[in-house]
Amino acid sequence: MKYIQVEIKLDQVHIEPVTGLLLTMGIDETAVEDPSDLAGILSKEHGYEWDYIDDGVLTSSGAAPKITFYLDEGEDERAASLARKIGAEFPETEITISTQDDSQWKDKWKEFFKPAHITEDLVVKPTWEEYRPKGREKVIEIDPGMAFGTGTHETTSLCLKLMEKYLRPKDHVLDVGCGSGILSVGAALLGAEKVLAIDIDPEAVKVSAENVKLNRCTDTVEVRQGNLIDGVDFKADITVANLMADLVMLLTGHMHKAMNQGGIYISSGILTEKEDEVTQVIKSCGFDIIETRKDGMWCAIAARTRF
């Protein structure tokens, strides 16, 4: 699909008045990039947490602020008229109008998603690739859509490896924050009798349900939109939560209610620098740590319920 992109480079002091001018001209959806905001993010002065910031974000800190908005294909005259009016009122701005075609990049990432051995027995393959399993290999076919989880990220592969080690046939598994549903499908293929996949994001629920159906696991895996804090009518032998450190710490106190005695709690999405902090929270919530695995900057923690 083609569309028109209008990009306005300007001084930081002009961001608000230019945005206001655009509103008067019927442009109410804009993207504002102000590198000065990065300082507030890094200092966490706004009260929110982050675990990881891409290097590309850090290297953009010296760039000029800009406002970007989009128009439909064919609205070239409108784009030119808007640019003239903005330029007349704010002559120090730099305005660029270009035609973009998202067909050139929207599926580009698929070129790099190939069948991959994640554990000894589990292979993950995208729906658009061919792969024939060998020996006792089990293949997870996945289309992540807009949800997190292709299996190749360290946090996901760590969870799958720990599940392969600790999951026993007939176990009941709870997948908290199921994303693409890859861990739920993996649990089913590893022999789980029943799996409940939950996520607060409706898009993740939709994608997970599609992938469960694609892998013919609908008899084993149930997908729901929900929040563990609100409680679930499910008792798990294994609970897996591939989230991020702060969410793991927030939800760990609610895990016991959804787990059977002696159950295994697998958590990931944790930077190694936060391992000690997360470990202490898990211990304080009634779990004994039985194993921690690391891959690059990430770690996953396996713990057993303590009653």
Coordinates of C-alpha atoms in Angstrom, one line a residue:
M1 CA 0.0 0.0 0.0
K2 CA 1.3 3.5 -0.9
Y3 CA 0.8 6.6 1.2
I4 CA 2.2 10.1 1.6
Q5 CA 4.6 10.9 4.4
V6 CA 5.1 14.4 5.6
E7 CA 8.1 15.0 7.9
I8 CA 8.7 18.3 9.7
K9 CA 12.1 18.9 11.3
L10 CA 12.0 21.8 13.8
D11 CA 13.3 23.2 17.0
Q12 CA 12.1 21.7 20.3
V13 CA 10.2 25.0 21.2
H14 CA 8.1 24.8 18.1
I15 CA 6.8 21.2 18.6
E16 CA 3.7 22.3 20.5
P17 CA 2.7 25.2 18.3
V18 CA 3.2 23.3 15.1
T19 CA 1.2 20.3 16.4
G20 CA -1.5 22.8 17.4
L21 CA -1.5 24.3 13.9
L22 CA -1.8 20.8 12.4
L23 CA -4.9 20.2 14.5
T24 CA -6.6 23.3 13.1
M25 CA -5.9 21.9 9.6
G26 CA -7.5 18.5 10.4
I27 CA -4.3 16.5 11.1
D28 CA -5.0 14.9 14.5
E29 CA -2.7 11.9 14.2
T30 CA 1.0 12.8 14.4
A31 CA 4.2 11.1 15.6
V32 CA 6.5 13.4 17.6
E33 CA 10.1 12.4 18.0
D34 CA 11.9 14.6 20.6
P35 CA 15.4 13.3 21.5
S36 CA 15.4 15.4 24.6
D37 CA 12.8 13.0 26.0
L38 CA 15.5 10.3 26.1
A39 CA 17.1 12.0 29.2
G40 CA 13.9 11.6 31.1
I41 CA 13.5 8.0 30.0
L42 CA 17.1 7.1 31.0
S43 CA 16.8 8.7 34.4
K44 CA 13.3 7.0 35.0
E45 CA 12.1 10.4 36.3
H46 CA 8.6 9.7 35.1
G47 CA 8.2 6.7 37.4
Y48 CA 8.2 3.9 34.8
E49 CA 10.7 1.2 34.4
W50 CA 12.6 -0.2 31.4
D51 CA 14.9 -3.2 31.1
Y52 CA 16.5 -2.7 27.8
I53 CA 17.0 0.2 25.3
D54 CA 18.2 -0.5 21.8
D55 CA 21.4 1.0 20.8
G56 CA 19.7 2.7 17.8
V57 CA 17.6 4.7 20.3
L58 CA 20.7 5.9 22.2
T59 CA 22.5 7.0 19.0
S60 CA 19.5 9.1 17.9
S61 CA 19.8 11.4 20.9
G62 CA 21.6 14.1 19.0
A63 CA 19.1 14.3 16.1
A64 CA 16.7 17.2 15.6
P65 CA 13.1 16.9 16.8
K66 CA 10.6 16.0 14.1
I67 CA 6.8 15.6 13.6
T68 CA 5.6 13.1 11.1
F69 CA 2.1 12.5 9.7
Y70 CA 0.6 10.5 6.9
L71 CA -1.9 11.1 4.1
D72 CA -3.6 8.7 1.7
E73 CA -2.2 8.1 -1.7
G74 CA -3.5 10.8 -4.1
E75 CA -3.5 13.6 -1.5
D76 CA -0.4 15.2 -3.0
E77 CA -2.0 18.7 -3.4
R78 CA -3.2 18.6 0.2
A79 CA 0.2 17.7 1.4
A80 CA 1.8 20.5 -0.6
S81 CA -0.8 23.0 0.8
L82 CA -0.2 21.9 4.4
A83 CA 3.5 22.3 3.9
R84 CA 3.2 25.8 2.4
K85 CA 1.1 26.9 5.4
I86 CA 3.4 25.5 8.0
G87 CA 6.4 26.9 6.2
A88 CA 4.8 30.4 6.1
E89 CA 4.1 30.4 9.8
F90 CA 7.3 28.6 10.9
P91 CA 9.9 29.4 8.2
E92 CA 12.7 27.7 10.3
T93 CA 11.2 24.3 9.8
E94 CA 12.4 21.8 7.3
I95 CA 9.6 19.9 5.5
T96 CA 10.0 16.8 3.4
I97 CA 7.1 15.2 1.5
S98 CA 7.6 11.6 0.1
T99 CA 5.6 8.7 -1.2
Q100 CA 6.2 5.5 0.8
D101 CA 5.3 1.9 -0.2
D102 CA 5.0 -0.4 2.8
S103 CA 5.1 -3.5 0.6
Q104 CA 8.9 -3.0 0.4
W105 CA 9.4 -3.6 4.1
K106 CA 6.3 -4.9 6.0
D107 CA 7.2 -8.5 5.4
K108 CA 11.0 -8.0 5.1
W109 CA 11.6 -9.6 8.5
K110 CA 10.2 -12.9 7.2
E111 CA 13.4 -13.4 5.2
F112 CA 15.3 -13.9 8.5
F113 CA 12.8 -16.2 10.3
K114 CA 13.9 -19.7 9.3
P115 CA 13.3 -23.1 10.8
A116 CA 15.4 -23.3 14.0
H117 CA 16.3 -26.0 16.5
I118 CA 15.4 -24.5 19.9
T119 CA 15.8 -27.5 22.2
E120 CA 16.9 -31.1 21.7
D121 CA 13.5 -32.1 20.4
L122 CA 11.7 -28.9 19.5
V123 CA 12.1 -27.1 16.1
V124 CA 10.3 -23.9 15.4
K125 CA 9.4 -23.1 11.8
P126 CA 7.4 -20.2 10.3
T127 CA 4.3 -21.1 8.4
W128 CA 5.8 -20.0 5.1
E129 CA 8.8 -22.3 5.3
E130 CA 9.0 -26.0 4.5
Y131 CA 10.6 -28.4 7.0
R132 CA 10.5 -32.2 7.5
P133 CA 11.1 -33.4 11.1
K134 CA 13.8 -35.9 11.7
G135 CA 13.8 -38.7 14.3
R136 CA 11.9 -37.6 17.4
E137 CA 11.8 -33.9 16.5
K138 CA 8.6 -32.0 17.2
V139 CA 7.8 -29.0 15.0
I140 CA 6.1 -25.9 16.3
E141 CA 4.6 -24.1 13.3
I142 CA 4.2 -20.4 14.1
D143 CA 3.0 -17.1 12.6
P144 CA 3.7 -14.5 15.2
G145 CA 1.6 -11.8 13.6
M146 CA 1.8 -8.7 15.8
A147 CA 2.5 -10.8 19.0
F148 CA 5.8 -11.5 20.6
G149 CA 7.3 -15.0 20.2
T150 CA 9.1 -16.6 17.3
G151 CA 11.1 -19.0 19.5
T152 CA 14.4 -17.6 18.3
H153 CA 14.7 -14.9 21.0
E154 CA 16.8 -16.0 24.0
T155 CA 14.0 -15.5 26.5
T156 CA 11.6 -17.8 24.6
S157 CA 14.2 -20.5 23.9
L158 CA 15.2 -20.5 27.6
C159 CA 11.6 -21.1 28.5
L160 CA 11.2 -24.0 26.0
K161 CA 14.4 -25.6 27.2
L162 CA 13.3 -25.5 30.8
M163 CA 9.9 -26.8 29.9
E164 CA 11.4 -29.7 28.0
K165 CA 13.4 -30.6 31.1
Y166 CA 10.7 -30.3 33.8
L167 CA 7.4 -31.0 32.0
R168 CA 6.1 -34.5 32.6
P169 CA 3.4 -36.3 30.5
K170 CA -0.2 -35.3 31.7
D171 CA 1.0 -32.1 33.4
H172 CA -1.3 -29.1 33.4
V173 CA 0.5 -25.9 32.2
L174 CA -0.4 -22.3 32.6
D175 CA 1.2 -19.8 30.1
V176 CA 1.0 -16.3 31.5
G177 CA 1.4 -13.6 28.9
C178 CA 1.1 -16.1 26.0
G179 CA 2.0 -13.7 23.2
S180 CA 2.1 -15.8 20.0
G181 CA 1.2 -18.9 21.9
I182 CA 4.5 -20.6 21.1
L183 CA 5.1 -21.8 24.7
S184 CA 1.6 -23.2 25.0
V185 CA 2.0 -25.1 21.7
G186 CA 5.4 -26.3 22.9
A187 CA 3.9 -27.6 26.1
A188 CA 1.2 -29.5 24.2
L189 CA 3.8 -31.1 22.0
L190 CA 5.9 -32.0 25.0
G191 CA 3.0 -34.0 26.4
A192 CA 1.0 -31.7 28.6
E193 CA -2.5 -32.9 29.2
K194 CA -4.1 -29.4 29.5
V195 CA -2.7 -26.0 28.8
L196 CA -4.3 -22.6 29.6
A197 CA -2.9 -19.6 27.7
I198 CA -3.8 -16.2 29.0
D199 CA -2.9 -12.6 27.9
I200 CA -4.3 -9.2 28.6
D201 CA -3.7 -8.2 24.9
P202 CA -6.6 -9.2 22.6
E203 CA -4.3 -9.3 19.6
A204 CA -2.1 -11.8 21.4
V205 CA -5.1 -13.9 22.3
K206 CA -6.2 -13.8 18.6
V207 CA -2.7 -14.8 17.3
S208 CA -2.3 -17.5 20.0
A209 CA -5.7 -19.1 19.1
E210 CA -4.7 -19.1 15.4
N211 CA -1.3 -20.8 16.2
V212 CA -2.9 -23.3 18.5
K213 CA -5.4 -24.3 15.7
L214 CA -2.5 -24.3 13.2
N215 CA -0.6 -26.8 15.3
R216 CA -3.8 -28.9 15.9
C217 CA -3.6 -28.4 19.7
T218 CA -7.1 -27.1 20.3
D219 CA -8.1 -30.2 22.3
T220 CA -5.2 -29.5 24.7
V221 CA -4.8 -25.7 24.7
E222 CA -7.4 -23.2 25.8
V223 CA -6.7 -19.5 25.0
R224 CA -8.3 -16.7 27.1
Q225 CA -8.0 -13.0 27.5
G226 CA -7.3 -12.5 31.2
N227 CA -5.1 -11.2 34.0
L228 CA -3.5 -13.5 36.5
I229 CA -4.1 -10.8 39.2
D230 CA -7.8 -11.3 38.8
G231 CA -7.4 -15.0 39.3
V232 CA -7.9 -18.1 37.1
D233 CA -10.0 -21.2 37.7
F234 CA -7.0 -23.4 36.9
K235 CA -4.4 -25.4 38.8
A236 CA -1.0 -25.9 37.1
D237 CA 1.8 -28.3 37.5
I238 CA 4.0 -25.9 35.5
T239 CA 3.5 -22.2 35.1
V240 CA 5.6 -20.3 32.6
A241 CA 5.8 -16.5 32.4
N242 CA 8.0 -15.0 29.7
L243 CA 7.5 -11.3 30.4
M244 CA 10.0 -8.8 31.8
A245 CA 11.6 -8.5 35.2
D246 CA 9.2 -6.0 36.7
L247 CA 6.1 -7.9 35.5
V248 CA 7.6 -11.2 36.8
M249 CA 8.1 -9.6 40.2
L250 CA 4.6 -8.1 40.2
L251 CA 2.9 -11.4 39.3
T252 CA 4.9 -13.9 41.3
G253 CA 2.9 -13.3 44.4
H254 CA -0.2 -14.4 42.6
M255 CA 1.3 -17.6 41.1
H256 CA 0.8 -19.9 44.2
K257 CA -3.0 -19.6 43.9
A258 CA -2.9 -21.1 40.4
M259 CA -0.4 -23.9 41.1
N260 CA -0.4 -27.4 42.5
Q261 CA 1.8 -28.4 45.4
G262 CA 5.4 -29.0 44.2
G263 CA 4.7 -27.2 40.9
I264 CA 7.4 -25.7 38.8
Y265 CA 7.4 -21.9 38.1
I266 CA 9.5 -20.9 35.0
S267 CA 10.0 -17.1 34.5
S268 CA 12.0 -15.4 31.8
G269 CA 12.4 -12.0 30.0
I270 CA 14.8 -11.1 32.8
L271 CA 18.1 -9.3 32.2
T272 CA 21.0 -10.9 34.0
E273 CA 21.6 -7.6 35.8
K274 CA 18.2 -8.1 37.5
E275 CA 18.6 -11.7 38.3
D276 CA 19.3 -11.2 42.0
E277 CA 16.4 -8.8 42.5
V278 CA 13.9 -11.2 40.8
T279 CA 15.3 -14.2 42.6
Q280 CA 14.8 -12.6 46.0
V281 CA 11.2 -11.8 45.1
I282 CA 10.5 -15.3 43.9
K283 CA 12.0 -16.8 47.1
S284 CA 9.9 -14.4 49.3
C285 CA 6.7 -15.5 47.5
G286 CA 7.1 -19.1 48.6
F287 CA 9.3 -20.7 46.0
D288 CA 12.7 -22.4 46.1
I289 CA 15.0 -21.8 43.2
I290 CA 16.1 -25.0 41.5
E291 CA 17.8 -23.7 38.4
T292 CA 18.8 -20.5 36.5
R293 CA 19.9 -20.5 32.9
K294 CA 21.5 -17.7 31.0
D295 CA 21.9 -16.8 27.3
G296 CA 23.7 -13.6 26.5
M297 CA 22.1 -10.7 28.5
W298 CA 19.0 -12.8 29.5
C299 CA 18.2 -15.3 32.1
A300 CA 15.4 -17.7 33.0
I301 CA 14.6 -19.0 36.5
A302 CA 13.0 -22.3 37.4
A303 CA 11.5 -22.5 40.9
R304 CA 9.4 -25.0 42.9
T305 CA 6.5 -24.1 45.1
R306 CA 7.2 -24.3 48.8
F307 CA 4.2 -25.2 51.1

